[in-house]
Amino acid sequence: MQQANEIYSIFHEVTVNLQDQSKMDGSFVICNQMGEFVFWWRQYSKPKKNDDVKPFEIILHANNISKIILNFQDTACYLLISTISPSNMFQFSFPQASYYQLMQFSQMLAIKQQMSGSESLEDAMDFISSTYYGSETPKRHIDLNIIEGRIEFPSFLSPSGLLPQTIDVVQPDLQTSAQFGVHGDDYMSNPVSESDFKLIPNIKVLKDLVRDRGVAKDIRYIVWPLLCNVLPFDETKRQKMLELRTNEYISIRKQWKTLSKHQLKYFSLLKESFSTIHVDVKRTHPPEFISSVPNWSQMLTSILRSFSLWNLNVRYTQGLNDIVVNFMGIFLPHMNKELTADEVEALTFWCFSSFVEIIESGINAENMMLMQMKELKIIGEIISHFNQKCDEFFRLHHLSDLSFIISSLILVYARNFAMDDVIRVWESVVCAKSPASFLRYFSASLLIHSFPSISMIPDCSLGKVVSVLDKIFIKQNIGNVIGVSIAMMSKNAIKEPEDLPAVEEPIVSPMNPFFTLDFSSATIYKENGSLFI
């Protein structure tokens, strides 16, 4: 008996990001066509008589889809669909108002596929109420694998997955570190101290030492601005540049503080960013030594708002608060001692802004999710080169696209480890010859070290991995993970664009309209052929 066509959901003002960077708005329909799920997007068009030209459209059938990713942000929702033949990735951007409708569709899809007709409406109602997540939910990223036209749901969207997942987190495979002759303590227990720092002749030597050893906590507030090219290595010029940096930050902060409510009302990009920042700051739960500082949340808000103004060409990305808090942890302990409150705020802002640019993660890019999918592919190639057993396991369990770490990667693992360990990882990242490449190798090393625990998950699936990944990551020996990352990168397994010879670029005037720093002064902290402004 032929099955009737059925429309499940209709969405409007859905934007498609095309490969040539252009964008189109249109309608998006999810339907059942002859028993098969179909995702159908069509560009808006006005009907014209005697016009045979059809509007641009995208039609994706479930049997040609390998993965669906739903990503819920405060300003928009994103749907990424990977196709099998040809292999492609389509990104659809939904307005914020579609958040609940997309969540409802996910629940409905799960019910239709996973619940039999014999189950009662009471059972369906239990499932719906148990799997609903509102605006405060951490479940803002849903991965759906499609295998032979059948969707595999994560545990929190599965009636059988509502029970707590249990897993024995085992010690990382010591053979991995032994294979590379790595001893984790070498990378954690002998940080660059104040006495060491005074003997270091230049920024290159400093970065080489910090990459391998890290920085002692008591001098991080001195060293990090040098690593981020915020202050000069030359100590005699450092105080003058600190004054300039602080004044520059205050001028940026003043820009948004002096906006009237009427001006902000029509400054849509900034208004949306400020709204997201307000929610992010409320969700931030820093360590006690930060939360005990009066007005810490106001400082965090000021830094994030200033960053939004500094980066007007892109929208504020949810989660940046977790990165900023780690930088606050470097400078806040020195407030009203070695540094003034404005200097603490300014250095946090500049180091954070520099870090986001240095790592080239695309966290502040418009097509962030697409950029991250490309990063995951490179990370997968590194894993395949160094640990075929891990790679084969991921492929066998449909985990080879590594989408389960995308949230962690976007935030540079800011939420996955204790603050001191996060900062230690970042010290190796910013001091690597190619920070972006090191982050890929670190991600591969972390997954290889976590593999023994992941492989023990019964009936391992994407949903089950996501539900326990934080518990697995935090148990890893950070020294071993860093050491293996450095060793793998030195073997240069994957040739990347950064391997091309560096070309000295001339210094040019900055384009940012809010930059007021005397440019002749800025040249004094040009180090290693790079200049952060």
PDB file of C-alpha atoms in Angstrom, residues 27 63 118 153 293 325 395 521:
ATOM      1  CA  SER A  27      11.314  28.204   3.728  1.00  0.00           C
ATOM      2  CA  ASN A  63      18.817   7.636   2.749  1.00  0.00           C
ATOM      3  CA  SER A 118       1.300  -0.602  21.246  1.00  0.00           C
ATOM      4  CA  PHE A 153      19.377   9.119  18.747  1.00  0.00           C
ATOM      5  CA  VAL A 293      35.956  39.168  44.384  1.00  0.00           C
ATOM      6  CA  VAL A 325      36.961  33.507  33.186  1.00  0.00           C
ATOM      7  CA  ARG A 395      34.688   4.044  12.446  1.00  0.00           C
ATOM      8  CA  SER A 521      54.605  52.879  20.135  1.00  0.00           C
TER       9      SER A 521
END
